[in-house]
Coordinates of C-alpha atoms and ligand atoms in Angstrom, one line a residue:
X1 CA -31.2 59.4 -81.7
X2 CA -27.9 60.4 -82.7
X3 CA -27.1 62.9 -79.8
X4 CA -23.9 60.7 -78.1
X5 CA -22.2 59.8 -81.6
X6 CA -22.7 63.6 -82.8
X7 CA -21.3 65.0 -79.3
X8 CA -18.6 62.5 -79.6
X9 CA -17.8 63.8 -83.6
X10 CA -18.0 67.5 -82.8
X11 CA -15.4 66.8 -79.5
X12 CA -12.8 65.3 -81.1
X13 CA -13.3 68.3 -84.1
X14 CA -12.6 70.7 -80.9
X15 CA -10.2 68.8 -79.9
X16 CA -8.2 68.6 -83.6
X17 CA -8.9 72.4 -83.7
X18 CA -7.5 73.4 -80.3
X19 CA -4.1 71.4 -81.4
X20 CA -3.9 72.9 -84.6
X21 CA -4.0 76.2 -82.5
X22 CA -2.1 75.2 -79.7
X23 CA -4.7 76.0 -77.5
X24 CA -5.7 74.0 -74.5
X25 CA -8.9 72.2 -74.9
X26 CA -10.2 73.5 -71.7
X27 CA -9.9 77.0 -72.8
X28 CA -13.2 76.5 -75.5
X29 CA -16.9 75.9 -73.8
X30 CA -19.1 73.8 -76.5
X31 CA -22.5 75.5 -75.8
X32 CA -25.2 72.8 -77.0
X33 CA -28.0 74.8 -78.9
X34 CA -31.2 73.5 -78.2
X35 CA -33.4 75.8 -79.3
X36 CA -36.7 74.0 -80.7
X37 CA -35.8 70.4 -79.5
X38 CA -37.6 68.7 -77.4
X39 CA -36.4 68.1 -73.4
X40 CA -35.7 64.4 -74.1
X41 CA -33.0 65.2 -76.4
X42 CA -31.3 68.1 -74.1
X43 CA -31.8 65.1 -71.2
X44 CA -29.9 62.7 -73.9
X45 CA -27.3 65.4 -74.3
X46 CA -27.0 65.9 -70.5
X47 CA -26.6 62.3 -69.9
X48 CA -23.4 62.4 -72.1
X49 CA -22.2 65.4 -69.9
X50 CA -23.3 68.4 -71.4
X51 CA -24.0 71.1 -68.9
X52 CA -23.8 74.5 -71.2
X53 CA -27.2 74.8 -73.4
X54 CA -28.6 77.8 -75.6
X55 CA -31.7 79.1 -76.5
X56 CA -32.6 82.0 -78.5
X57 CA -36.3 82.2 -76.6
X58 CA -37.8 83.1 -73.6
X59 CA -40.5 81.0 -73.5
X60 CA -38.7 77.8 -74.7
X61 CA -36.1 78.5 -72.1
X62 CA -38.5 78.9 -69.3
X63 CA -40.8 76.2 -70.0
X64 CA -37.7 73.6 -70.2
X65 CA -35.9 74.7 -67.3
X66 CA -38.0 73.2 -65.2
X67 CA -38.0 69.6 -66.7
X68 CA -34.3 69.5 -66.4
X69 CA -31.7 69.2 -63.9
X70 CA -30.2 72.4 -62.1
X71 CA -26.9 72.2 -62.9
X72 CA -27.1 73.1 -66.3
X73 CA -26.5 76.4 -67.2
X74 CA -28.5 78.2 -69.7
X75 CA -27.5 80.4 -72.0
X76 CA -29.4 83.1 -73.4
X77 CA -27.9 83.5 -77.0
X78 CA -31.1 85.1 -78.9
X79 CA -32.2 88.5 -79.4
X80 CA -33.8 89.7 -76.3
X81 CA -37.0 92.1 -75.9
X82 CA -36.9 94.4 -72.7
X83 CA -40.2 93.4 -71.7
X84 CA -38.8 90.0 -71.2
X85 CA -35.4 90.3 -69.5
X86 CA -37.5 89.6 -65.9
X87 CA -37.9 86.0 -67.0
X88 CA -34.8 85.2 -67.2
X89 CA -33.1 87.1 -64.9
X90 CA -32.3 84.8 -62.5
X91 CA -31.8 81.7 -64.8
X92 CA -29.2 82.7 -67.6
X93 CA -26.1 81.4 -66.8
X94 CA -24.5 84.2 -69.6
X95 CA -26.7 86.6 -71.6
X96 CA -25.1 86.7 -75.3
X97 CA -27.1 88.8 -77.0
X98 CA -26.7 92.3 -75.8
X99 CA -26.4 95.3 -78.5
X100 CA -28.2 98.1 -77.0
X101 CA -27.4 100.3 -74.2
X102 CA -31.0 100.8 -73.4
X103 CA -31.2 96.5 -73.3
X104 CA -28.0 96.5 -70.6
X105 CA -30.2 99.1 -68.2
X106 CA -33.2 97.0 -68.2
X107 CA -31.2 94.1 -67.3
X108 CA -29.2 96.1 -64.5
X109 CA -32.4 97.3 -63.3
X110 CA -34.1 93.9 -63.5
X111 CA -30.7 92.4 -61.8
X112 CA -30.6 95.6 -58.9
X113 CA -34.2 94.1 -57.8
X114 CA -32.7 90.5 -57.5
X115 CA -30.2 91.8 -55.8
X116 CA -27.3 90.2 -58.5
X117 CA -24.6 91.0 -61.0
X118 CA -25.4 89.3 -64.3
X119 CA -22.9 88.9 -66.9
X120 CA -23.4 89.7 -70.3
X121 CA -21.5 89.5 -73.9
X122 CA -21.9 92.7 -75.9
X123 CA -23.4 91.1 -79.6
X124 CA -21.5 92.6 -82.3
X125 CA -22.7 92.3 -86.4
X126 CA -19.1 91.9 -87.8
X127 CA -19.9 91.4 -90.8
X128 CA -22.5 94.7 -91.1
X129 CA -25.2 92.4 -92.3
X130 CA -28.4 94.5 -92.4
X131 CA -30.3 91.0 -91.9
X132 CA -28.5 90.6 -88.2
X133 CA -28.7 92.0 -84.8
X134 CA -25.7 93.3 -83.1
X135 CA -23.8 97.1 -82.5
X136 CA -21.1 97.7 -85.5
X137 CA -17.3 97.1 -84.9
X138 CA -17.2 100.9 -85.1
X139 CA -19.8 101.7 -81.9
X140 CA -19.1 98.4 -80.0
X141 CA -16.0 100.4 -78.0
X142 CA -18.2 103.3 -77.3
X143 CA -21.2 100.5 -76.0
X144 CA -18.5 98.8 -73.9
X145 CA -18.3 102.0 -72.0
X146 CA -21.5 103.0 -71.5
X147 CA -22.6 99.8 -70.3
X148 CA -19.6 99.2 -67.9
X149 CA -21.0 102.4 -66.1
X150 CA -24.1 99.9 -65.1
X151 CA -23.4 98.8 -61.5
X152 CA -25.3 95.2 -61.8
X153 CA -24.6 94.2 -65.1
X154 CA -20.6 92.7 -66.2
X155 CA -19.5 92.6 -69.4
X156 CA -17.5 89.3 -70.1
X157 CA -16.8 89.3 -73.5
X158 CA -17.7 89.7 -77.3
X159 CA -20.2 87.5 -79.4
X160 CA -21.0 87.0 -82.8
X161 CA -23.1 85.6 -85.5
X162 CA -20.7 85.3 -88.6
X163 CA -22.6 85.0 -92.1
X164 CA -23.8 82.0 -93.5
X165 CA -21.4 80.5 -95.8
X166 CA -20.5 77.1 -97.5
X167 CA -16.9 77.3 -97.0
X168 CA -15.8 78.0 -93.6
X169 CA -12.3 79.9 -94.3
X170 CA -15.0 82.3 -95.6
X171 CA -15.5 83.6 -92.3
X172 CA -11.9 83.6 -91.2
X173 CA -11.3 87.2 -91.3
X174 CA -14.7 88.0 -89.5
X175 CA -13.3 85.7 -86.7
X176 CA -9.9 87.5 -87.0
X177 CA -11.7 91.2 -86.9
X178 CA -13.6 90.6 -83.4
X179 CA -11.0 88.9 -81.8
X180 CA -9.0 92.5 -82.8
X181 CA -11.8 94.5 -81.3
X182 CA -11.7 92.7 -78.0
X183 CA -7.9 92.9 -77.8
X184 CA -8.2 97.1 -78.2
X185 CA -11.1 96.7 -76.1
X186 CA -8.9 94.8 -73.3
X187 CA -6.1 97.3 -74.2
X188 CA -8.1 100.5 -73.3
X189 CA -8.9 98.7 -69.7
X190 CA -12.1 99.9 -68.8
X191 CA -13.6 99.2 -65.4
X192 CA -15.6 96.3 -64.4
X193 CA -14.8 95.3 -68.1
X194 CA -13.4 91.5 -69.0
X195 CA -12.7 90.6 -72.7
X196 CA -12.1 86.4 -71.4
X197 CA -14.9 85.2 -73.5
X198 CA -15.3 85.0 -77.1
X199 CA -18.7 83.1 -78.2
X200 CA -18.0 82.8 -82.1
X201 CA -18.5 79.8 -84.5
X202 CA -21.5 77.6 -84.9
X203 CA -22.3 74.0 -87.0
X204 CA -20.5 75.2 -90.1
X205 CA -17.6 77.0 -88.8
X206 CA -16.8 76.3 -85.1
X207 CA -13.3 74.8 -86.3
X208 CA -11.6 78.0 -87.7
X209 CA -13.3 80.0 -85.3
X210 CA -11.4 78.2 -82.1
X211 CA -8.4 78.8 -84.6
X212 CA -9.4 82.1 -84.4
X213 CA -9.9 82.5 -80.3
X214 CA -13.1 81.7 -79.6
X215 CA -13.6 80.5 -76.5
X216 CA -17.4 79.6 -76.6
X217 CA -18.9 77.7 -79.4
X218 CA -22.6 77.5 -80.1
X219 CA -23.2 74.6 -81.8
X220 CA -26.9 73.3 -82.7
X221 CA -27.3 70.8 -86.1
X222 CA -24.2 69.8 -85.3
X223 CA -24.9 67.8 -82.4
X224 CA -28.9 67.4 -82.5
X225 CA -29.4 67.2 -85.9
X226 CA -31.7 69.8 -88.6
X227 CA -34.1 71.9 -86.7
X228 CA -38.1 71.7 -88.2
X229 CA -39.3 75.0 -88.9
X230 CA -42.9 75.4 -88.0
X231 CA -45.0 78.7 -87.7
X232 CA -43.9 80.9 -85.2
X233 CA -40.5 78.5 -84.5
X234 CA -37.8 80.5 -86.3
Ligands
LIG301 C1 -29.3 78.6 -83.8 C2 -28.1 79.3 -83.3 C3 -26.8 78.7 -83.3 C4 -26.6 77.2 -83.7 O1 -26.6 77.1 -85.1 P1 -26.2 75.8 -85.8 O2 -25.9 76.2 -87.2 O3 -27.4 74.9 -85.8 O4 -25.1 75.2 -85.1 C5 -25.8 79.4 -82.8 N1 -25.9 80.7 -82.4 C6 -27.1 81.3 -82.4 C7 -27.1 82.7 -81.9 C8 -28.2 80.7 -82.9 O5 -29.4 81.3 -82.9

């Protein structure tokens, strides 16, 4: 396995992009995505001092969990049924994928039972890809206020999923355009609303989007290699 010398390639790429920027390198979180790897490579991972992991399923991030020490924290970066919030309720660190206001109420209610605040990114589809999830640029403001209305959820931040390109600069101006919306979003200071994180930038174009502000990247290939597609693993 791979794992350290990858970790160890994709830090010093932080690293070179946080200078570039002039940013400190303490300001960017490297989220290592896990999703369809097996424990004994997040354990690898962890062993080399990774402590922020994301998966984009329920299931998977429930059933590993368990087999892994508590101080990671999980983050839950995938589209995300209602019916299934109460799983992971209690064990996202950061819920990333949040583009409906009817998806924020069942989390406050789910959180209201626990008796927590959870916090949440609102997802936005930057690019208007029909493909993706994610509110528009245009309704994430009104979103933002509706859900900051919701007494046990906290909205933290923006995330994205830019489009798939070959050439990274591709996506600069997507990077550029929600980094924008979460400066008017700060500007228009709404109550019980931060704009502090920014999860943007994955394998193929984490560098410009740290140029860009992010100040979570989600990286997967990058650091534990090409995920197998099987049936019902997408
Ligand atoms: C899979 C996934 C990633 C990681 O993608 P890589 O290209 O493998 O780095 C990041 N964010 C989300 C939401 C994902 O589903």
């Amino acid at each position: 396995m791979m794992i350290k010398e990858n970790l160890s390639t994709v830090e010093t790429k932080i690293a070179a992009a946080c200078a570039r920027a002039g940013r400190d390198r303490a300001d960017v979180t490297l989220i290592a995505v896990s999703k369809t790897k097996p424990v004994e490579m997040l354990r690898e991972a962890y062993d080399t001092g990774t402590r922020d992991f994301g998966e984009n399923k329920v299931q998977e991030m429930c059933d590993k969990i368990p087999q892994l020490p508590g101080d990671i924290r999980w983050h839950m970066i995938g589209h995300l049924q209602r019916n299934k919030v109460k799983y992971i309720i209690d064990k996202a660190a950061l819920i990333h994928s949040v583009d409906t206001y009817r998806l924020a109420e069942e989390i406050n209610i789910q959180a209201k039972k626990h008796g927590i605040v959870v916090p949440i990114l609102v997802e936005v589809n930057i690019a208007g890809e029909a493909s993706k999830f994610g509110t528009s640029a245009e309704d994430a403001i009104l979103l933002v206020e509706e859900i900051a209305a919701l007494e046990n959820v906290r909205i933290q931040g923006l995330m994205t999923i830019a489009p798939y390109v070959v050439n990274a600069e591709e996506n600069r101006l997507y990077f550029r355009k929600i980094k924008q919306l979460s400066v008017d979003i700060t500007n228009k200071n709404i109550d019980n609303v931060s704009m502090q994180i920014l999860s943007m930038g994955m394998t193929g174009d984490y560098e410009v989007a740290i140029e860009e502000g992010a100040t979570m990247v989600r990286v997967g290939t990058g650091i534990f290699g090409e995920r197998n597609y099987k049936k019902g693993n997408e």
